[in-house]
Amino acid sequence: MASVHESLYFNPMMTNGVVHANVFGIKDWVTPYKIAVLVLLSEMGRAGGSAIGLLERRRLNQLLLPLLQGPDMTLTRLHKAIEESCPQLANSVQIRIKLMAEGELKDMEQFFDDLSDSFSGTDPEVHKTSVVGLFLRHMILAYNKLSFSQVYKLYTALQEYFRNAEKKATLEETDMELASPEELVGTMQREDLDGPLREEEISCSGPLSQKQAEYFLSQQASLLKNDETKALTPASLQKELNNLLKFNPDFAEAHYLSYLNSLRVQDVFSSTHSLLHYFDRLILTGAESKSNGDEGYGRSLRYAALNLAALHCRFGHYQQAELALQEAIRIAQESNDHVCLQHCLSWLYILEQKRSDSCVLLEHSVKKAVHFGLPYLASLGIQSLVQQRAFAGKTANKLMDALKDSDLLHWKHSLSELIDISIAQKTAIWRLYGRSTMALQQAQTLLSMNSLEALNLGVQQNNTESFAVVLCHLAELHAEQGCLAAASEVLEHLKERFPPSSQHAQLWMLCEQKIQFGRAMNDGKYHVADSLVTGITALNSIEGVYRKAIVLQAQNQMSEAHKLLQKLLVQCQKMKNTEMVISVLLSVAELYWRSSCHTIALPVLLQALALSREYRLQYLASETVLSLAFSQLILGIPEQALNILHMAIEPILADGAVLDKGRAMFLVAKCQVASAASYDPQKKGEALESAILNLNEAKTYFAKVDCKEQIRDVLYFQARLYHMLGKAQERNKCAMLFRQLHQELPSHGVPLVTHL
């Protein structure tokens, strides 16, 4: 048995020309790349402070840590990284490696013998306990434990390492000679844009050491959390992880990163498999220490069940999630682990939220989290309460006060991720209440903030879900105001930040589809809008059904649209989606108008108005009042319609979409004309002149969003008014423009202008 243990711990093995120790024993081994790094350290020591400038030494010191901790890279890439920091030293390193590779084995032996001199003397070049000193000592120790045959194989690998770099340099020179000057400039510019270290260009010639593996895993995990675009692609990352696990199957952290990587591509089987393996390895390796009076494996079991519940909840498997959560609660109660129980309570609220109102459970969760000193959970609980109460119709001042209290927790404990979430939630709440100006202000606040977390490679925490939500709000706000070019730019930026394969890409996909749908409806291209419904339904079924009904309504398929809206109304009432319920009621009222059932539309509109005021949805309330005014106009009481229009016009002009502003001004003009029928001639003329001004303003709004059908109706109305006023020239101009649009857009359904 003794010989077995000796071979396990001290016999290095050879893989792909790289000499290394067994990963279960020695934590580091010598590779040609590490010899090149040792040469760099030796040359830095030789040069001293006089030969290298202060700025160059500072750059080299910043470069050293990634070189020591990162995976092996090619000699060409290493030389380029050193050259960007200190060209003089890069040439010295290249010459030293060339002499060693083209010389004899004794040159490499002499090099390692000379490394020990770095620690000698009263004023040594390297301190033994420094990062560089520990690296040198590990390399010297690993080299001294090699047998002669292994030293020879290492030297052969060094020669191959150098020859590969020489071949690559020769090929690049040949390509540069054959390339045209324009292509050469483009190639040089592309190379200049690359940073000193990029994961895509790092080539690992063999298995990573433990330190390199830990650095690689922590770096990729941080990138997946904060900036997924800079992490390796799912396929490349899984390939590296499989290679890592091939040499050390019990590396628990690698299994956990594999779990995170599988979540990116929504692979439920692989993610569950990796998660279970992670906790199995924690138990087998004894990595978990005692916790709350229980053995480490007990803690692993309860947190494994808790993470499994979270995984099933993410994929929508609520029944399996509930079973796993019950198991986690049972084990945590047996172990008296209050922290785990508090996490379980938070997830229990999420599961209960899918079925019923769980406000009491959430309040209890927040109190317990504060009691046990868990600010992260307490803040998330407060924000969930705010969201729940926003949907319940609480006033904005109370919600913002609650968010202010949670912000105090964030700043006190430097919870920058929750600060971002809080601001994103404020943006959404202001939009829910119809305050677009305040929503825009909050969105700009988050986009201009810097992250509090210091992350690797200078990554800012700006690729999280909260940033995606805020940018989507920003795109929709610009589209509503007719700034379609700006909205397109925001969407392009979203596509760059969150590629289609990333986990938050569905947010901008839905946002883009909704904006395109609105543009198609404004242009009267109902066939284009109908083709977009499928994509919207795939991302959000409720939004898709609602927009399908709108398209059917525009195409005069009233019975089909009414059936869809009634089914959607019942579904939204069950889900307590009040915002969509009000929108559906407004669409149902419009169906009744188009079917000439004007009196039936009134109770529907009053129900929508009651709901919007109860839940303090100001913008929807204003839209409902506009619809009521239109119903009163149709029923022949324009004076009453003008009176209630004053209630709705101000919020719409202040915070409404451009299309709604145009509709409001168009309706005001209609009411003015209808009311002027009983006036004396002088007063009637003034009223018609005022109506024409309002129509010009409405036409300006419609032109911003390229709503040709509405512009056509305005032009028809203006032509009739100019005819009544005896202005033939203006009448003919409006009639000509109307004719052009009418030929381009054939009319659908009942004309909107029926009362003069």
JSON list of C-alpha atoms in Angstrom, two decimals, residues 237-435:
[
{"chain": "A", "resi": 237, "resn": "LEU", "atom": "CA", "xyz": [-16.77, 26.73, -21.42]},
{"chain": "A", "resi": 238, "resn": "GLN", "atom": "CA", "xyz": [-18.30, 23.26, -21.16]},
{"chain": "A", "resi": 239, "resn": "LYS", "atom": "CA", "xyz": [-15.40, 21.84, -23.15]},
{"chain": "A", "resi": 240, "resn": "GLU", "atom": "CA", "xyz": [-12.90, 23.40, -20.73]},
{"chain": "A", "resi": 241, "resn": "LEU", "atom": "CA", "xyz": [-14.88, 22.16, -17.74]},
{"chain": "A", "resi": 242, "resn": "ASN", "atom": "CA", "xyz": [-15.05, 18.63, -19.13]},
{"chain": "A", "resi": 243, "resn": "ASN", "atom": "CA", "xyz": [-11.29, 18.70, -19.66]},
{"chain": "A", "resi": 244, "resn": "LEU", "atom": "CA", "xyz": [-10.82, 19.92, -16.09]},
{"chain": "A", "resi": 245, "resn": "LEU", "atom": "CA", "xyz": [-13.14, 17.27, -14.63]},
{"chain": "A", "resi": 246, "resn": "LYS", "atom": "CA", "xyz": [-11.41, 14.55, -16.63]},
{"chain": "A", "resi": 247, "resn": "PHE", "atom": "CA", "xyz": [-8.28, 15.02, -14.51]},
{"chain": "A", "resi": 248, "resn": "ASN", "atom": "CA", "xyz": [-10.11, 15.79, -11.27]},
{"chain": "A", "resi": 249, "resn": "PRO", "atom": "CA", "xyz": [-13.70, 14.46, -11.20]},
{"chain": "A", "resi": 250, "resn": "ASP", "atom": "CA", "xyz": [-14.09, 15.53, -7.54]},
{"chain": "A", "resi": 251, "resn": "PHE", "atom": "CA", "xyz": [-13.52, 19.23, -8.23]},
{"chain": "A", "resi": 252, "resn": "ALA", "atom": "CA", "xyz": [-16.83, 20.49, -6.76]},
{"chain": "A", "resi": 253, "resn": "GLU", "atom": "CA", "xyz": [-16.50, 24.10, -7.99]},
{"chain": "A", "resi": 254, "resn": "ALA", "atom": "CA", "xyz": [-16.15, 22.91, -11.60]},
{"chain": "A", "resi": 255, "resn": "HIS", "atom": "CA", "xyz": [-19.46, 21.04, -11.29]},
{"chain": "A", "resi": 256, "resn": "TYR", "atom": "CA", "xyz": [-21.13, 24.18, -9.96]},
{"chain": "A", "resi": 257, "resn": "LEU", "atom": "CA", "xyz": [-19.84, 26.31, -12.85]},
{"chain": "A", "resi": 258, "resn": "SER", "atom": "CA", "xyz": [-21.09, 23.60, -15.21]},
{"chain": "A", "resi": 259, "resn": "TYR", "atom": "CA", "xyz": [-24.49, 24.00, -13.53]},
{"chain": "A", "resi": 260, "resn": "LEU", "atom": "CA", "xyz": [-24.43, 27.78, -14.16]},
{"chain": "A", "resi": 261, "resn": "ASN", "atom": "CA", "xyz": [-23.33, 27.20, -17.74]},
{"chain": "A", "resi": 262, "resn": "SER", "atom": "CA", "xyz": [-26.20, 24.77, -18.36]},
{"chain": "A", "resi": 263, "resn": "LEU", "atom": "CA", "xyz": [-28.67, 27.35, -17.04]},
{"chain": "A", "resi": 264, "resn": "ARG", "atom": "CA", "xyz": [-27.52, 29.75, -19.76]},
{"chain": "A", "resi": 265, "resn": "VAL", "atom": "CA", "xyz": [-28.83, 27.42, -22.47]},
{"chain": "A", "resi": 266, "resn": "GLN", "atom": "CA", "xyz": [-31.91, 26.30, -20.46]},
{"chain": "A", "resi": 267, "resn": "ASP", "atom": "CA", "xyz": [-30.68, 22.69, -20.28]},
{"chain": "A", "resi": 268, "resn": "VAL", "atom": "CA", "xyz": [-32.69, 21.28, -17.38]},
{"chain": "A", "resi": 269, "resn": "PHE", "atom": "CA", "xyz": [-31.14, 17.80, -17.48]},
{"chain": "A", "resi": 270, "resn": "SER", "atom": "CA", "xyz": [-27.48, 18.89, -17.51]},
{"chain": "A", "resi": 271, "resn": "SER", "atom": "CA", "xyz": [-28.03, 21.63, -14.93]},
{"chain": "A", "resi": 272, "resn": "THR", "atom": "CA", "xyz": [-29.74, 19.21, -12.50]},
{"chain": "A", "resi": 273, "resn": "HIS", "atom": "CA", "xyz": [-27.01, 16.62, -13.09]},
{"chain": "A", "resi": 274, "resn": "SER", "atom": "CA", "xyz": [-24.20, 19.13, -12.40]},
{"chain": "A", "resi": 275, "resn": "LEU", "atom": "CA", "xyz": [-25.93, 20.58, -9.34]},
{"chain": "A", "resi": 276, "resn": "LEU", "atom": "CA", "xyz": [-26.34, 17.16, -7.72]},
{"chain": "A", "resi": 277, "resn": "HIS", "atom": "CA", "xyz": [-22.72, 16.27, -8.53]},
{"chain": "A", "resi": 278, "resn": "TYR", "atom": "CA", "xyz": [-21.56, 19.53, -6.91]},
{"chain": "A", "resi": 279, "resn": "PHE", "atom": "CA", "xyz": [-23.17, 18.73, -3.57]},
{"chain": "A", "resi": 280, "resn": "ASP", "atom": "CA", "xyz": [-22.11, 15.07, -3.81]},
{"chain": "A", "resi": 281, "resn": "ARG", "atom": "CA", "xyz": [-18.49, 16.18, -4.19]},
{"chain": "A", "resi": 282, "resn": "LEU", "atom": "CA", "xyz": [-18.80, 18.56, -1.24]},
{"chain": "A", "resi": 283, "resn": "ILE", "atom": "CA", "xyz": [-19.83, 15.65, 0.94]},
{"chain": "A", "resi": 284, "resn": "LEU", "atom": "CA", "xyz": [-17.24, 13.22, -0.44]},
{"chain": "A", "resi": 285, "resn": "THR", "atom": "CA", "xyz": [-14.29, 15.59, -0.17]},
{"chain": "A", "resi": 286, "resn": "GLY", "atom": "CA", "xyz": [-15.28, 16.89, 3.26]},
{"chain": "A", "resi": 287, "resn": "ALA", "atom": "CA", "xyz": [-15.15, 20.44, 1.96]},
{"chain": "A", "resi": 288, "resn": "GLU", "atom": "CA", "xyz": [-18.04, 21.48, 4.19]},
{"chain": "A", "resi": 289, "resn": "SER", "atom": "CA", "xyz": [-17.20, 22.31, 7.77]},
{"chain": "A", "resi": 290, "resn": "LYS", "atom": "CA", "xyz": [-19.48, 21.93, 10.75]},
{"chain": "A", "resi": 291, "resn": "SER", "atom": "CA", "xyz": [-22.38, 24.33, 10.76]},
{"chain": "A", "resi": 292, "resn": "ASN", "atom": "CA", "xyz": [-24.92, 25.11, 13.48]},
{"chain": "A", "resi": 293, "resn": "GLY", "atom": "CA", "xyz": [-23.98, 22.07, 15.53]},
{"chain": "A", "resi": 294, "resn": "ASP", "atom": "CA", "xyz": [-24.36, 19.61, 12.65]},
{"chain": "A", "resi": 295, "resn": "GLU", "atom": "CA", "xyz": [-21.91, 17.75, 10.43]},
{"chain": "A", "resi": 296, "resn": "GLY", "atom": "CA", "xyz": [-20.91, 19.33, 7.14]},
{"chain": "A", "resi": 297, "resn": "TYR", "atom": "CA", "xyz": [-22.71, 16.77, 5.00]},
{"chain": "A", "resi": 298, "resn": "GLY", "atom": "CA", "xyz": [-26.00, 17.68, 6.73]},
{"chain": "A", "resi": 299, "resn": "ARG", "atom": "CA", "xyz": [-25.56, 21.29, 5.70]},
{"chain": "A", "resi": 300, "resn": "SER", "atom": "CA", "xyz": [-24.75, 20.19, 2.16]},
{"chain": "A", "resi": 301, "resn": "LEU", "atom": "CA", "xyz": [-27.92, 18.08, 2.00]},
{"chain": "A", "resi": 302, "resn": "ARG", "atom": "CA", "xyz": [-30.30, 20.84, 3.04]},
{"chain": "A", "resi": 303, "resn": "TYR", "atom": "CA", "xyz": [-28.72, 23.42, 0.76]},
{"chain": "A", "resi": 304, "resn": "ALA", "atom": "CA", "xyz": [-28.70, 20.88, -2.06]},
{"chain": "A", "resi": 305, "resn": "ALA", "atom": "CA", "xyz": [-32.45, 20.44, -1.66]},
{"chain": "A", "resi": 306, "resn": "LEU", "atom": "CA", "xyz": [-32.90, 24.23, -1.49]},
{"chain": "A", "resi": 307, "resn": "ASN", "atom": "CA", "xyz": [-30.90, 24.80, -4.69]},
{"chain": "A", "resi": 308, "resn": "LEU", "atom": "CA", "xyz": [-32.80, 22.00, -6.41]},
{"chain": "A", "resi": 309, "resn": "ALA", "atom": "CA", "xyz": [-36.07, 23.73, -5.49]},
{"chain": "A", "resi": 310, "resn": "ALA", "atom": "CA", "xyz": [-34.75, 27.01, -6.95]},
{"chain": "A", "resi": 311, "resn": "LEU", "atom": "CA", "xyz": [-33.71, 25.18, -10.13]},
{"chain": "A", "resi": 312, "resn": "HIS", "atom": "CA", "xyz": [-37.14, 23.59, -10.63]},
{"chain": "A", "resi": 313, "resn": "CYS", "atom": "CA", "xyz": [-38.83, 26.92, -9.89]},
{"chain": "A", "resi": 314, "resn": "ARG", "atom": "CA", "xyz": [-36.76, 28.61, -12.58]},
{"chain": "A", "resi": 315, "resn": "PHE", "atom": "CA", "xyz": [-37.87, 26.06, -15.17]},
{"chain": "A", "resi": 316, "resn": "GLY", "atom": "CA", "xyz": [-41.52, 26.28, -14.05]},
{"chain": "A", "resi": 317, "resn": "HIS", "atom": "CA", "xyz": [-41.67, 22.85, -12.38]},
{"chain": "A", "resi": 318, "resn": "TYR", "atom": "CA", "xyz": [-43.56, 24.13, -9.34]},
{"chain": "A", "resi": 319, "resn": "GLN", "atom": "CA", "xyz": [-44.70, 20.76, -8.01]},
{"chain": "A", "resi": 320, "resn": "GLN", "atom": "CA", "xyz": [-41.15, 19.34, -8.00]},
{"chain": "A", "resi": 321, "resn": "ALA", "atom": "CA", "xyz": [-39.89, 22.60, -6.52]},
{"chain": "A", "resi": 322, "resn": "GLU", "atom": "CA", "xyz": [-42.39, 22.34, -3.67]},
{"chain": "A", "resi": 323, "resn": "LEU", "atom": "CA", "xyz": [-41.32, 18.77, -2.88]},
{"chain": "A", "resi": 324, "resn": "ALA", "atom": "CA", "xyz": [-37.63, 19.72, -2.83]},
{"chain": "A", "resi": 325, "resn": "LEU", "atom": "CA", "xyz": [-38.40, 22.77, -0.67]},
{"chain": "A", "resi": 326, "resn": "GLN", "atom": "CA", "xyz": [-40.30, 20.63, 1.85]},
{"chain": "A", "resi": 327, "resn": "GLU", "atom": "CA", "xyz": [-37.28, 18.34, 2.09]},
{"chain": "A", "resi": 328, "resn": "ALA", "atom": "CA", "xyz": [-34.96, 21.32, 2.66]},
{"chain": "A", "resi": 329, "resn": "ILE", "atom": "CA", "xyz": [-37.28, 22.68, 5.38]},
{"chain": "A", "resi": 330, "resn": "ARG", "atom": "CA", "xyz": [-37.41, 19.29, 7.13]},
{"chain": "A", "resi": 331, "resn": "ILE", "atom": "CA", "xyz": [-33.62, 18.87, 7.22]},
{"chain": "A", "resi": 332, "resn": "ALA", "atom": "CA", "xyz": [-33.08, 22.49, 8.27]},
{"chain": "A", "resi": 333, "resn": "GLN", "atom": "CA", "xyz": [-35.56, 22.14, 11.13]},
{"chain": "A", "resi": 334, "resn": "GLU", "atom": "CA", "xyz": [-33.83, 18.98, 12.32]},
{"chain": "A", "resi": 335, "resn": "SER", "atom": "CA", "xyz": [-30.48, 20.83, 12.27]},
{"chain": "A", "resi": 336, "resn": "ASN", "atom": "CA", "xyz": [-31.94, 24.04, 13.78]},
{"chain": "A", "resi": 337, "resn": "ASP", "atom": "CA", "xyz": [-30.46, 26.06, 10.88]},
{"chain": "A", "resi": 338, "resn": "HIS", "atom": "CA", "xyz": [-32.39, 29.35, 10.99]},
{"chain": "A", "resi": 339, "resn": "VAL", "atom": "CA", "xyz": [-30.48, 30.87, 8.07]},
{"chain": "A", "resi": 340, "resn": "CYS", "atom": "CA", "xyz": [-31.43, 27.99, 5.76]},
{"chain": "A", "resi": 341, "resn": "LEU", "atom": "CA", "xyz": [-35.01, 28.16, 7.02]},
{"chain": "A", "resi": 342, "resn": "GLN", "atom": "CA", "xyz": [-35.13, 31.85, 6.16]},
{"chain": "A", "resi": 343, "resn": "HIS", "atom": "CA", "xyz": [-33.99, 31.12, 2.60]},
{"chain": "A", "resi": 344, "resn": "CYS", "atom": "CA", "xyz": [-36.64, 28.40, 2.41]},
{"chain": "A", "resi": 345, "resn": "LEU", "atom": "CA", "xyz": [-39.28, 30.89, 3.57]},
{"chain": "A", "resi": 346, "resn": "SER", "atom": "CA", "xyz": [-38.29, 33.28, 0.78]},
{"chain": "A", "resi": 347, "resn": "TRP", "atom": "CA", "xyz": [-38.67, 30.56, -1.85]},
{"chain": "A", "resi": 348, "resn": "LEU", "atom": "CA", "xyz": [-41.92, 29.41, -0.25]},
{"chain": "A", "resi": 349, "resn": "TYR", "atom": "CA", "xyz": [-43.30, 32.90, -0.85]},
{"chain": "A", "resi": 350, "resn": "ILE", "atom": "CA", "xyz": [-42.31, 32.68, -4.53]},
{"chain": "A", "resi": 351, "resn": "LEU", "atom": "CA", "xyz": [-44.13, 29.36, -4.90]},
{"chain": "A", "resi": 352, "resn": "GLU", "atom": "CA", "xyz": [-47.20, 30.60, -3.02]},
{"chain": "A", "resi": 353, "resn": "GLN", "atom": "CA", "xyz": [-47.24, 33.73, -5.18]},
{"chain": "A", "resi": 354, "resn": "LYS", "atom": "CA", "xyz": [-48.04, 31.53, -8.18]},
{"chain": "A", "resi": 355, "resn": "ARG", "atom": "CA", "xyz": [-51.28, 30.41, -6.55]},
{"chain": "A", "resi": 356, "resn": "SER", "atom": "CA", "xyz": [-52.61, 32.99, -4.08]},
{"chain": "A", "resi": 357, "resn": "ASP", "atom": "CA", "xyz": [-51.94, 36.22, -2.24]},
{"chain": "A", "resi": 358, "resn": "SER", "atom": "CA", "xyz": [-49.00, 35.66, 0.10]},
{"chain": "A", "resi": 359, "resn": "CYS", "atom": "CA", "xyz": [-48.56, 39.14, 1.56]},
{"chain": "A", "resi": 360, "resn": "VAL", "atom": "CA", "xyz": [-48.64, 37.89, 5.18]},
{"chain": "A", "resi": 361, "resn": "LEU", "atom": "CA", "xyz": [-45.98, 35.27, 4.44]},
{"chain": "A", "resi": 362, "resn": "LEU", "atom": "CA", "xyz": [-43.77, 37.88, 2.81]},
{"chain": "A", "resi": 363, "resn": "GLU", "atom": "CA", "xyz": [-44.06, 40.32, 5.74]},
{"chain": "A", "resi": 364, "resn": "HIS", "atom": "CA", "xyz": [-43.11, 37.51, 8.12]},
{"chain": "A", "resi": 365, "resn": "SER", "atom": "CA", "xyz": [-40.12, 36.69, 5.89]},
{"chain": "A", "resi": 366, "resn": "VAL", "atom": "CA", "xyz": [-38.86, 40.30, 6.01]},
{"chain": "A", "resi": 367, "resn": "LYS", "atom": "CA", "xyz": [-39.13, 40.46, 9.81]},
{"chain": "A", "resi": 368, "resn": "LYS", "atom": "CA", "xyz": [-37.26, 37.18, 10.23]},
{"chain": "A", "resi": 369, "resn": "ALA", "atom": "CA", "xyz": [-34.53, 38.24, 7.80]},
{"chain": "A", "resi": 370, "resn": "VAL", "atom": "CA", "xyz": [-33.95, 41.47, 9.77]},
{"chain": "A", "resi": 371, "resn": "HIS", "atom": "CA", "xyz": [-33.92, 39.48, 13.04]},
{"chain": "A", "resi": 372, "resn": "PHE", "atom": "CA", "xyz": [-31.23, 37.06, 11.81]},
{"chain": "A", "resi": 373, "resn": "GLY", "atom": "CA", "xyz": [-29.12, 39.80, 10.20]},
{"chain": "A", "resi": 374, "resn": "LEU", "atom": "CA", "xyz": [-29.68, 38.85, 6.55]},
{"chain": "A", "resi": 375, "resn": "PRO", "atom": "CA", "xyz": [-29.80, 42.23, 4.75]},
{"chain": "A", "resi": 376, "resn": "TYR", "atom": "CA", "xyz": [-29.82, 40.69, 1.26]},
{"chain": "A", "resi": 377, "resn": "LEU", "atom": "CA", "xyz": [-32.95, 38.63, 1.93]},
{"chain": "A", "resi": 378, "resn": "ALA", "atom": "CA", "xyz": [-34.58, 41.47, 3.87]},
{"chain": "A", "resi": 379, "resn": "SER", "atom": "CA", "xyz": [-34.08, 43.89, 0.99]},
{"chain": "A", "resi": 380, "resn": "LEU", "atom": "CA", "xyz": [-35.39, 41.42, -1.59]},
{"chain": "A", "resi": 381, "resn": "GLY", "atom": "CA", "xyz": [-38.42, 40.88, 0.64]},
{"chain": "A", "resi": 382, "resn": "ILE", "atom": "CA", "xyz": [-39.09, 44.62, 0.89]},
{"chain": "A", "resi": 383, "resn": "GLN", "atom": "CA", "xyz": [-38.84, 45.01, -2.88]},
{"chain": "A", "resi": 384, "resn": "SER", "atom": "CA", "xyz": [-41.20, 42.08, -3.41]},
{"chain": "A", "resi": 385, "resn": "LEU", "atom": "CA", "xyz": [-43.66, 43.71, -0.99]},
{"chain": "A", "resi": 386, "resn": "VAL", "atom": "CA", "xyz": [-43.41, 46.97, -2.92]},
{"chain": "A", "resi": 387, "resn": "GLN", "atom": "CA", "xyz": [-44.09, 45.16, -6.19]},
{"chain": "A", "resi": 388, "resn": "GLN", "atom": "CA", "xyz": [-47.07, 43.35, -4.69]},
{"chain": "A", "resi": 389, "resn": "ARG", "atom": "CA", "xyz": [-48.53, 46.55, -3.24]},
{"chain": "A", "resi": 390, "resn": "ALA", "atom": "CA", "xyz": [-47.99, 48.41, -6.51]},
{"chain": "A", "resi": 391, "resn": "PHE", "atom": "CA", "xyz": [-50.21, 45.84, -8.23]},
{"chain": "A", "resi": 392, "resn": "ALA", "atom": "CA", "xyz": [-52.68, 46.22, -5.35]},
{"chain": "A", "resi": 393, "resn": "GLY", "atom": "CA", "xyz": [-53.06, 49.95, -6.04]},
{"chain": "A", "resi": 394, "resn": "LYS", "atom": "CA", "xyz": [-51.16, 51.52, -3.13]},
{"chain": "A", "resi": 395, "resn": "THR", "atom": "CA", "xyz": [-50.11, 55.15, -3.48]},
{"chain": "A", "resi": 396, "resn": "ALA", "atom": "CA", "xyz": [-46.73, 55.94, -5.00]},
{"chain": "A", "resi": 397, "resn": "ASN", "atom": "CA", "xyz": [-45.45, 57.92, -1.99]},
{"chain": "A", "resi": 398, "resn": "LYS", "atom": "CA", "xyz": [-45.81, 54.89, 0.33]},
{"chain": "A", "resi": 399, "resn": "LEU", "atom": "CA", "xyz": [-44.06, 52.62, -2.16]},
{"chain": "A", "resi": 400, "resn": "MET", "atom": "CA", "xyz": [-41.16, 55.03, -2.64]},
{"chain": "A", "resi": 401, "resn": "ASP", "atom": "CA", "xyz": [-40.78, 55.38, 1.14]},
{"chain": "A", "resi": 402, "resn": "ALA", "atom": "CA", "xyz": [-40.48, 51.60, 1.43]},
{"chain": "A", "resi": 403, "resn": "LEU", "atom": "CA", "xyz": [-37.90, 51.52, -1.38]},
{"chain": "A", "resi": 404, "resn": "LYS", "atom": "CA", "xyz": [-36.00, 54.30, 0.38]},
{"chain": "A", "resi": 405, "resn": "ASP", "atom": "CA", "xyz": [-35.74, 52.10, 3.49]},
{"chain": "A", "resi": 406, "resn": "SER", "atom": "CA", "xyz": [-34.39, 49.22, 1.40]},
{"chain": "A", "resi": 407, "resn": "ASP", "atom": "CA", "xyz": [-31.90, 51.59, -0.28]},
{"chain": "A", "resi": 408, "resn": "LEU", "atom": "CA", "xyz": [-30.51, 52.43, 3.14]},
{"chain": "A", "resi": 409, "resn": "LEU", "atom": "CA", "xyz": [-29.78, 48.73, 3.62]},
{"chain": "A", "resi": 410, "resn": "HIS", "atom": "CA", "xyz": [-28.10, 48.58, 0.20]},
{"chain": "A", "resi": 411, "resn": "TRP", "atom": "CA", "xyz": [-25.74, 51.49, 0.79]},
{"chain": "A", "resi": 412, "resn": "LYS", "atom": "CA", "xyz": [-24.98, 50.38, 4.34]},
{"chain": "A", "resi": 413, "resn": "HIS", "atom": "CA", "xyz": [-23.95, 46.88, 3.25]},
{"chain": "A", "resi": 414, "resn": "SER", "atom": "CA", "xyz": [-22.64, 47.83, -0.25]},
{"chain": "A", "resi": 415, "resn": "LEU", "atom": "CA", "xyz": [-25.20, 45.64, -2.01]},
{"chain": "A", "resi": 416, "resn": "SER", "atom": "CA", "xyz": [-24.69, 47.18, -5.43]},
{"chain": "A", "resi": 417, "resn": "GLU", "atom": "CA", "xyz": [-26.69, 44.51, -7.27]},
{"chain": "A", "resi": 418, "resn": "LEU", "atom": "CA", "xyz": [-29.76, 45.32, -5.16]},
{"chain": "A", "resi": 419, "resn": "ILE", "atom": "CA", "xyz": [-29.27, 49.05, -5.75]},
{"chain": "A", "resi": 420, "resn": "ASP", "atom": "CA", "xyz": [-29.58, 48.35, -9.48]},
{"chain": "A", "resi": 421, "resn": "ILE", "atom": "CA", "xyz": [-32.68, 46.22, -8.94]},
{"chain": "A", "resi": 422, "resn": "SER", "atom": "CA", "xyz": [-34.26, 48.91, -6.77]},
{"chain": "A", "resi": 423, "resn": "ILE", "atom": "CA", "xyz": [-33.79, 51.61, -9.42]},
{"chain": "A", "resi": 424, "resn": "ALA", "atom": "CA", "xyz": [-35.10, 49.30, -12.14]},
{"chain": "A", "resi": 425, "resn": "GLN", "atom": "CA", "xyz": [-38.16, 48.61, -10.01]},
{"chain": "A", "resi": 426, "resn": "LYS", "atom": "CA", "xyz": [-38.76, 52.33, -9.51]},
{"chain": "A", "resi": 427, "resn": "THR", "atom": "CA", "xyz": [-38.64, 52.75, -13.30]},
{"chain": "A", "resi": 428, "resn": "ALA", "atom": "CA", "xyz": [-41.25, 50.03, -13.74]},
{"chain": "A", "resi": 429, "resn": "ILE", "atom": "CA", "xyz": [-43.50, 51.45, -10.99]},
{"chain": "A", "resi": 430, "resn": "TRP", "atom": "CA", "xyz": [-43.50, 54.95, -12.51]},
{"chain": "A", "resi": 431, "resn": "ARG", "atom": "CA", "xyz": [-44.40, 53.46, -15.91]},
{"chain": "A", "resi": 432, "resn": "LEU", "atom": "CA", "xyz": [-47.18, 51.43, -14.30]},
{"chain": "A", "resi": 433, "resn": "TYR", "atom": "CA", "xyz": [-48.63, 54.63, -12.87]},
{"chain": "A", "resi": 434, "resn": "GLY", "atom": "CA", "xyz": [-48.26, 56.37, -16.22]},
{"chain": "A", "resi": 435, "resn": "ARG", "atom": "CA", "xyz": [-45.50, 58.82, -15.23]}
]
